[in-house]
Structure formats: structure tokens, C-alpha cells
Short mmCIF file of N, CA and C in Angstrom, two decimals:
data_model
loop_
_atom_site.label_atom_id
_atom_site.label_comp_id
_atom_site.label_asym_id
_atom_site.label_seq_id
_atom_site.Cartn_x
_atom_site.Cartn_y
_atom_site.Cartn_z
N MET A 1 -83.09 -173.66 16.11
CA MET A 1 -84.39 -174.05 16.66
C MET A 1 -84.99 -172.99 17.53
N PHE A 2 -86.25 -172.76 17.49
CA PHE A 2 -86.85 -171.66 18.23
C PHE A 2 -87.39 -172.54 19.45
N LEU A 3 -87.13 -172.00 20.68
CA LEU A 3 -87.43 -172.69 21.96
C LEU A 3 -88.95 -172.37 22.55
N GLY A 4 -89.33 -171.19 21.90
CA GLY A 4 -90.58 -170.61 22.40
C GLY A 4 -90.60 -170.46 24.04
N ASP A 5 -91.44 -170.79 24.85
CA ASP A 5 -91.47 -170.78 26.24
C ASP A 5 -90.48 -171.94 26.93
N GLU A 6 -90.13 -172.83 26.04
CA GLU A 6 -89.30 -173.76 26.90
C GLU A 6 -87.75 -173.27 26.75
N SER A 7 -87.12 -173.91 27.81
CA SER A 7 -85.69 -173.52 27.93
C SER A 7 -84.90 -174.67 27.29
N GLY A 8 -83.47 -174.40 27.01
CA GLY A 8 -82.81 -175.64 26.50
C GLY A 8 -82.85 -176.72 27.47
N LEU A 9 -82.86 -176.42 28.79
CA LEU A 9 -83.05 -177.57 29.91
C LEU A 9 -84.32 -178.28 29.74
N ASP A 10 -85.41 -177.56 29.47
CA ASP A 10 -86.55 -178.20 29.14
C ASP A 10 -86.51 -179.30 28.11
N ILE A 11 -86.11 -178.67 26.88
CA ILE A 11 -85.78 -179.67 25.88
C ILE A 11 -84.84 -180.86 26.16
N LEU A 12 -83.93 -180.55 26.75
CA LEU A 12 -82.86 -181.57 27.25
C LEU A 12 -83.67 -182.64 27.93
N ARG A 13 -84.46 -182.43 29.01
CA ARG A 13 -85.13 -183.44 29.73
C ARG A 13 -86.23 -184.10 29.02
N GLU A 14 -86.80 -183.43 27.94
CA GLU A 14 -87.75 -184.11 27.13
C GLU A 14 -87.04 -185.02 26.08
N VAL A 15 -85.93 -184.69 25.73
CA VAL A 15 -85.18 -185.42 24.89
C VAL A 15 -84.83 -186.80 25.64
N LYS A 16 -84.23 -186.63 26.71
CA LYS A 16 -83.69 -187.70 27.28
C LYS A 16 -84.75 -188.57 27.82
N SER A 17 -85.82 -188.08 28.20
CA SER A 17 -86.97 -189.00 28.73
C SER A 17 -87.64 -189.71 27.63
N ASN A 18 -87.58 -189.25 26.46
CA ASN A 18 -88.23 -189.98 25.31
C ASN A 18 -87.20 -190.81 24.54
N LEU A 19 -85.98 -190.47 24.48
CA LEU A 19 -84.70 -191.02 23.87
C LEU A 19 -83.54 -191.19 24.69
N PRO A 20 -83.71 -192.03 25.72
CA PRO A 20 -82.61 -192.03 26.77
C PRO A 20 -81.25 -192.49 26.15
N SER A 21 -81.06 -193.11 25.12
CA SER A 21 -79.72 -193.71 24.52
C SER A 21 -79.19 -192.44 23.75
N VAL A 22 -79.89 -191.44 23.45
CA VAL A 22 -79.37 -190.21 22.59
C VAL A 22 -78.29 -189.51 23.50
N LYS A 23 -77.27 -189.22 22.93
CA LYS A 23 -76.10 -188.52 23.62
C LYS A 23 -76.29 -187.25 23.32
N VAL A 24 -76.29 -186.26 24.44
CA VAL A 24 -76.39 -184.96 24.41
C VAL A 24 -75.10 -184.19 25.14
N ILE A 25 -74.77 -183.27 24.06
CA ILE A 25 -73.57 -182.47 24.62
C ILE A 25 -74.16 -180.97 24.62
N VAL A 26 -74.14 -180.35 25.85
CA VAL A 26 -74.51 -179.08 26.02
C VAL A 26 -73.43 -178.17 25.61
N TYR A 27 -73.69 -177.24 24.63
CA TYR A 27 -72.83 -176.31 24.19
C TYR A 27 -73.40 -175.04 24.36
N SER A 28 -72.84 -174.38 25.45
CA SER A 28 -73.61 -173.08 25.85
C SER A 28 -72.80 -171.97 26.15
N MET A 29 -73.39 -170.81 26.17
CA MET A 29 -72.67 -169.66 26.49
C MET A 29 -72.74 -169.28 27.81
N PHE A 30 -73.59 -170.00 28.72
CA PHE A 30 -73.82 -169.86 30.14
C PHE A 30 -73.00 -170.59 30.94
N ALA A 31 -71.97 -169.95 31.92
CA ALA A 31 -71.15 -170.63 32.64
C ALA A 31 -71.28 -170.87 34.15
N LYS A 32 -72.54 -170.48 34.39
CA LYS A 32 -72.91 -170.59 35.90
C LYS A 32 -73.04 -171.96 36.31
N PRO A 33 -72.66 -172.30 37.55
CA PRO A 33 -72.68 -173.67 37.85
C PRO A 33 -74.01 -174.26 38.14
N GLY A 34 -74.94 -173.41 38.35
CA GLY A 34 -76.50 -173.77 38.57
C GLY A 34 -76.77 -174.52 37.23
N ILE A 35 -76.52 -173.80 36.06
CA ILE A 35 -77.00 -174.20 34.77
C ILE A 35 -76.23 -175.54 34.39
N VAL A 36 -74.88 -175.62 34.69
CA VAL A 36 -74.21 -176.91 34.41
C VAL A 36 -74.91 -177.92 35.41
N SER A 37 -75.08 -177.84 36.47
CA SER A 37 -75.66 -178.70 37.31
C SER A 37 -76.98 -179.23 36.74
N LEU A 38 -77.93 -178.16 36.45
CA LEU A 38 -79.17 -178.67 36.11
C LEU A 38 -79.08 -179.51 34.79
N ALA A 39 -78.12 -179.14 33.74
CA ALA A 39 -78.01 -179.71 32.50
C ALA A 39 -77.55 -181.21 32.85
N LEU A 40 -76.61 -181.49 33.76
CA LEU A 40 -76.29 -182.75 34.15
C LEU A 40 -77.35 -183.64 34.80
N GLU A 41 -78.08 -182.98 35.74
CA GLU A 41 -79.23 -183.63 36.39
C GLU A 41 -80.13 -183.93 35.30
N GLY A 42 -80.23 -183.10 34.34
CA GLY A 42 -81.45 -183.29 33.36
C GLY A 42 -80.90 -184.53 32.25
N GLY A 43 -79.79 -185.04 32.33
CA GLY A 43 -79.17 -186.02 31.39
C GLY A 43 -78.29 -185.58 30.61
N ALA A 44 -77.80 -184.50 30.56
CA ALA A 44 -76.64 -184.11 29.59
C ALA A 44 -75.46 -185.16 29.82
N ASP A 45 -74.93 -185.27 28.68
CA ASP A 45 -73.74 -186.26 28.79
C ASP A 45 -72.50 -185.43 28.74
N ALA A 46 -72.60 -184.24 28.41
CA ALA A 46 -71.27 -183.30 28.39
C ALA A 46 -71.81 -181.93 28.47
N PHE A 47 -70.83 -181.08 29.04
CA PHE A 47 -71.14 -179.58 29.03
C PHE A 47 -69.85 -178.80 28.69
N VAL A 48 -70.00 -177.99 27.59
CA VAL A 48 -68.95 -177.21 27.02
C VAL A 48 -69.25 -175.94 26.76
N LEU A 49 -68.48 -175.02 27.22
CA LEU A 49 -68.61 -173.40 26.84
C LEU A 49 -68.50 -173.22 25.48
N LYS A 50 -69.30 -172.38 24.74
CA LYS A 50 -68.93 -171.86 23.37
C LYS A 50 -67.73 -171.04 23.26
N SER A 51 -67.23 -170.57 24.40
CA SER A 51 -66.08 -169.73 24.33
C SER A 51 -64.66 -170.70 24.54
N ALA A 52 -65.06 -171.97 24.79
CA ALA A 52 -63.93 -172.90 24.83
C ALA A 52 -63.17 -173.14 23.53
N PRO A 53 -61.88 -173.48 23.59
CA PRO A 53 -61.14 -173.80 22.40
C PRO A 53 -61.95 -174.94 21.55
N GLU A 54 -61.78 -174.99 20.21
CA GLU A 54 -62.46 -176.02 19.55
C GLU A 54 -62.04 -177.56 19.84
N SER A 55 -60.73 -177.60 20.49
CA SER A 55 -60.36 -178.90 20.92
C SER A 55 -61.11 -179.42 22.01
N GLU A 56 -61.60 -178.43 22.89
CA GLU A 56 -62.37 -178.91 24.10
C GLU A 56 -63.61 -179.56 23.62
N LEU A 57 -64.27 -178.99 22.73
CA LEU A 57 -65.51 -179.67 22.12
C LEU A 57 -65.24 -181.03 21.45
N PHE A 58 -64.09 -181.21 20.86
CA PHE A 58 -63.73 -182.41 20.29
C PHE A 58 -63.46 -183.42 21.37
N THR A 59 -62.73 -182.98 22.36
CA THR A 59 -62.29 -183.89 23.50
C THR A 59 -63.89 -184.32 24.22
N ALA A 60 -64.69 -183.33 24.39
CA ALA A 60 -66.09 -183.74 24.80
C ALA A 60 -66.77 -184.73 23.96
N ILE A 61 -66.69 -184.58 22.76
CA ILE A 61 -67.32 -185.58 21.70
C ILE A 61 -66.79 -186.92 21.98
N LYS A 62 -65.46 -187.04 21.91
CA LYS A 62 -64.61 -188.33 22.02
C LYS A 62 -64.98 -189.04 23.38
N THR A 63 -65.11 -188.18 24.34
CA THR A 63 -65.39 -188.84 25.80
C THR A 63 -66.77 -189.25 25.70
N VAL A 64 -67.77 -188.71 25.22
CA VAL A 64 -69.13 -189.15 25.26
C VAL A 64 -69.37 -190.20 24.31
N LEU A 65 -68.78 -190.28 23.05
CA LEU A 65 -68.81 -191.48 22.24
C LEU A 65 -68.05 -192.74 22.98
N GLY A 66 -67.15 -192.46 23.93
CA GLY A 66 -66.54 -193.63 24.65
C GLY A 66 -67.36 -194.02 25.93
N GLY A 67 -68.58 -193.48 26.00
CA GLY A 67 -69.49 -193.86 27.13
C GLY A 67 -69.30 -193.18 28.41
N GLU A 68 -68.49 -192.03 28.47
CA GLU A 68 -68.29 -191.31 29.62
C GLU A 68 -69.00 -189.96 29.54
N THR A 69 -69.13 -189.40 30.78
CA THR A 69 -69.62 -188.03 30.89
C THR A 69 -68.35 -187.07 30.92
N TYR A 70 -68.50 -185.95 30.37
CA TYR A 70 -67.56 -184.72 30.26
C TYR A 70 -68.10 -183.49 30.59
N VAL A 71 -67.22 -182.83 31.56
CA VAL A 71 -67.59 -181.46 31.81
C VAL A 71 -66.22 -180.84 31.77
N GLN A 72 -66.32 -179.52 30.96
CA GLN A 72 -65.21 -178.86 30.61
C GLN A 72 -64.44 -178.35 32.00
N GLN A 73 -63.08 -178.65 32.02
CA GLN A 73 -62.38 -178.63 33.33
C GLN A 73 -62.59 -177.27 34.05
N THR A 74 -62.65 -176.25 33.38
CA THR A 74 -62.63 -174.90 34.09
C THR A 74 -64.03 -174.72 34.78
N LEU A 75 -65.03 -175.69 34.58
CA LEU A 75 -66.29 -175.58 35.28
C LEU A 75 -66.38 -176.52 36.45
N VAL A 76 -65.41 -177.36 36.61
CA VAL A 76 -65.53 -178.46 37.60
C VAL A 76 -65.49 -177.91 39.01
N SER A 77 -64.52 -177.21 39.52
CA SER A 77 -64.38 -176.56 40.63
C SER A 77 -65.64 -175.61 41.15
N PRO A 78 -66.02 -174.79 40.31
CA PRO A 78 -67.28 -174.05 40.63
C PRO A 78 -68.36 -174.96 40.85
N LEU A 79 -68.59 -175.92 40.11
CA LEU A 79 -69.65 -176.96 40.18
C LEU A 79 -69.84 -177.49 41.58
N PHE A 80 -68.59 -177.88 42.21
CA PHE A 80 -68.42 -178.54 43.47
C PHE A 80 -68.84 -177.59 44.54
N THR A 81 -68.56 -176.27 44.33
CA THR A 81 -68.78 -175.06 45.27
C THR A 81 -70.38 -175.10 45.29
N TYR A 82 -70.95 -174.80 44.07
CA TYR A 82 -72.34 -174.78 43.98
C TYR A 82 -73.14 -175.81 44.61
N ARG A 83 -72.56 -176.93 44.44
CA ARG A 83 -73.53 -178.06 44.96
C ARG A 83 -73.53 -178.09 46.58
N THR A 84 -72.31 -177.58 47.02
CA THR A 84 -72.12 -177.59 48.58
C THR A 84 -73.29 -176.35 49.05
N ILE A 85 -73.30 -175.34 48.32
CA ILE A 85 -74.19 -174.15 48.71
C ILE A 85 -75.69 -174.75 48.40
N PHE A 86 -75.96 -175.33 47.41
CA PHE A 86 -77.24 -175.77 46.93
C PHE A 86 -77.69 -176.80 48.03
N ASP A 87 -76.90 -177.68 48.30
CA ASP A 87 -77.28 -178.70 49.29
C ASP A 87 -77.67 -178.18 50.74
N GLY A 88 -77.32 -177.04 50.92
CA GLY A 88 -77.50 -176.46 52.36
C GLY A 88 -79.03 -175.76 52.29
N LEU A 89 -79.43 -175.87 51.23
CA LEU A 89 -81.02 -175.14 51.06
C LEU A 89 -82.03 -176.12 51.31
N THR A 90 -83.07 -175.63 51.77
CA THR A 90 -84.26 -176.67 52.13
C THR A 90 -84.74 -177.08 50.74
N ARG A 91 -85.51 -178.03 50.82
CA ARG A 91 -86.18 -178.53 49.49
C ARG A 91 -86.87 -177.46 48.62
N GLN A 92 -87.75 -176.69 49.32
CA GLN A 92 -88.32 -175.67 48.55
C GLN A 92 -87.42 -174.57 48.04
N GLU A 93 -86.51 -174.27 48.79
CA GLU A 93 -85.58 -173.25 48.33
C GLU A 93 -84.91 -173.72 47.19
N GLN A 94 -84.53 -175.11 47.24
CA GLN A 94 -83.81 -175.55 45.98
C GLN A 94 -84.73 -175.59 44.63
N VAL A 95 -85.94 -175.87 44.76
CA VAL A 95 -87.06 -175.90 43.82
C VAL A 95 -87.07 -174.32 43.21
N VAL A 96 -87.31 -173.46 44.03
CA VAL A 96 -87.38 -172.02 43.71
C VAL A 96 -86.03 -171.47 42.96
N LEU A 97 -84.90 -172.01 43.54
CA LEU A 97 -83.63 -171.49 42.85
C LEU A 97 -83.44 -172.18 41.47
N LYS A 98 -83.74 -173.59 41.34
CA LYS A 98 -83.76 -174.05 40.07
C LYS A 98 -84.78 -173.34 39.06
N LYS A 99 -85.82 -172.95 39.34
CA LYS A 99 -86.67 -172.38 38.44
C LYS A 99 -86.13 -170.83 38.21
N LEU A 100 -85.49 -170.27 39.05
CA LEU A 100 -84.96 -169.04 38.69
C LEU A 100 -83.80 -169.04 37.73
N ILE A 101 -82.95 -170.21 37.92
CA ILE A 101 -81.90 -170.57 36.92
C ILE A 101 -82.53 -170.82 35.73
N GLU A 102 -83.51 -171.48 35.52
CA GLU A 102 -84.09 -171.89 34.36
C GLU A 102 -84.85 -170.72 33.75
N ARG A 103 -84.80 -169.58 34.42
CA ARG A 103 -85.52 -168.35 33.76
C ARG A 103 -87.12 -168.46 33.73
N LYS A 104 -87.44 -169.17 34.69
CA LYS A 104 -89.04 -169.26 34.62
C LYS A 104 -89.73 -167.97 35.08
N SER A 105 -90.96 -167.84 34.68
CA SER A 105 -91.63 -166.55 35.04
C SER A 105 -91.94 -166.70 36.53
N ARG A 106 -92.47 -165.48 37.17
CA ARG A 106 -92.91 -165.43 38.50
C ARG A 106 -94.06 -166.40 38.70
N SER A 107 -94.93 -166.41 37.68
CA SER A 107 -96.14 -167.31 37.86
C SER A 107 -95.74 -168.76 37.78
N GLN A 108 -94.82 -169.08 36.90
CA GLN A 108 -94.22 -170.42 37.02
C GLN A 108 -93.64 -170.92 38.24
N ILE A 109 -92.92 -170.04 38.81
CA ILE A 109 -92.09 -170.26 39.95
C ILE A 109 -93.21 -170.25 41.15
N ALA A 110 -94.10 -169.71 41.08
CA ALA A 110 -95.30 -169.53 42.15
C ALA A 110 -96.00 -170.84 42.16
#
């Protein structure tokens, strides 16, 4: 799928807002805690890295089908550290940081 100007996070939010019952597993090559956090805030039901063993993806699928949220274990600790730092920012700083993580252009950030 060609995303054009939209990021995968934009597509995620759109899917979840239009079809909230659809289960979404983010399967990404990006391991940054900010990306994981934004994906979960956007409605992702699971987050797994493409570099993870195949069994990790299967575990995520089973967990999501069971009605629970899943985050690859190696991403959990950095996610908590990120949340602590992120929560220390002002509201405007949080907005700018989110847009930077989403790879928005300078004009979109402004």
C-alpha cells in the first residue's frame, strides 16, 4: 500500500475511527518508544517489530484475538521510560514531539 503523504500512524487512526471493531497489529521496523506510544494511543491492538521471531507475531495475533492488547516484551521497558519523559513536557512540546516522531514536515509542525 502506498501511503502518500500519510504515515502509517495516520492510516491507523483513520481505520480505528471508521472501523473501531477492527483489530490492528502494528508490524514495524521502527523500535522507538515514541512510535510505539503513538501507535497505542492511535488505537493499535498490538505492536511487534519485524525483526522479532515469528513466534512473537503469532503470540501477538493470539493475544489480540483473545481481546487483549499486546506489546513485544523488549519494547515495554523503553515505553515506560519514554512516557515518563514525555509527561514532563508541556502540552505544546508534546504536540511538536509527536509531529516530529510522525515525520511531519516543518510546515505541518508549524
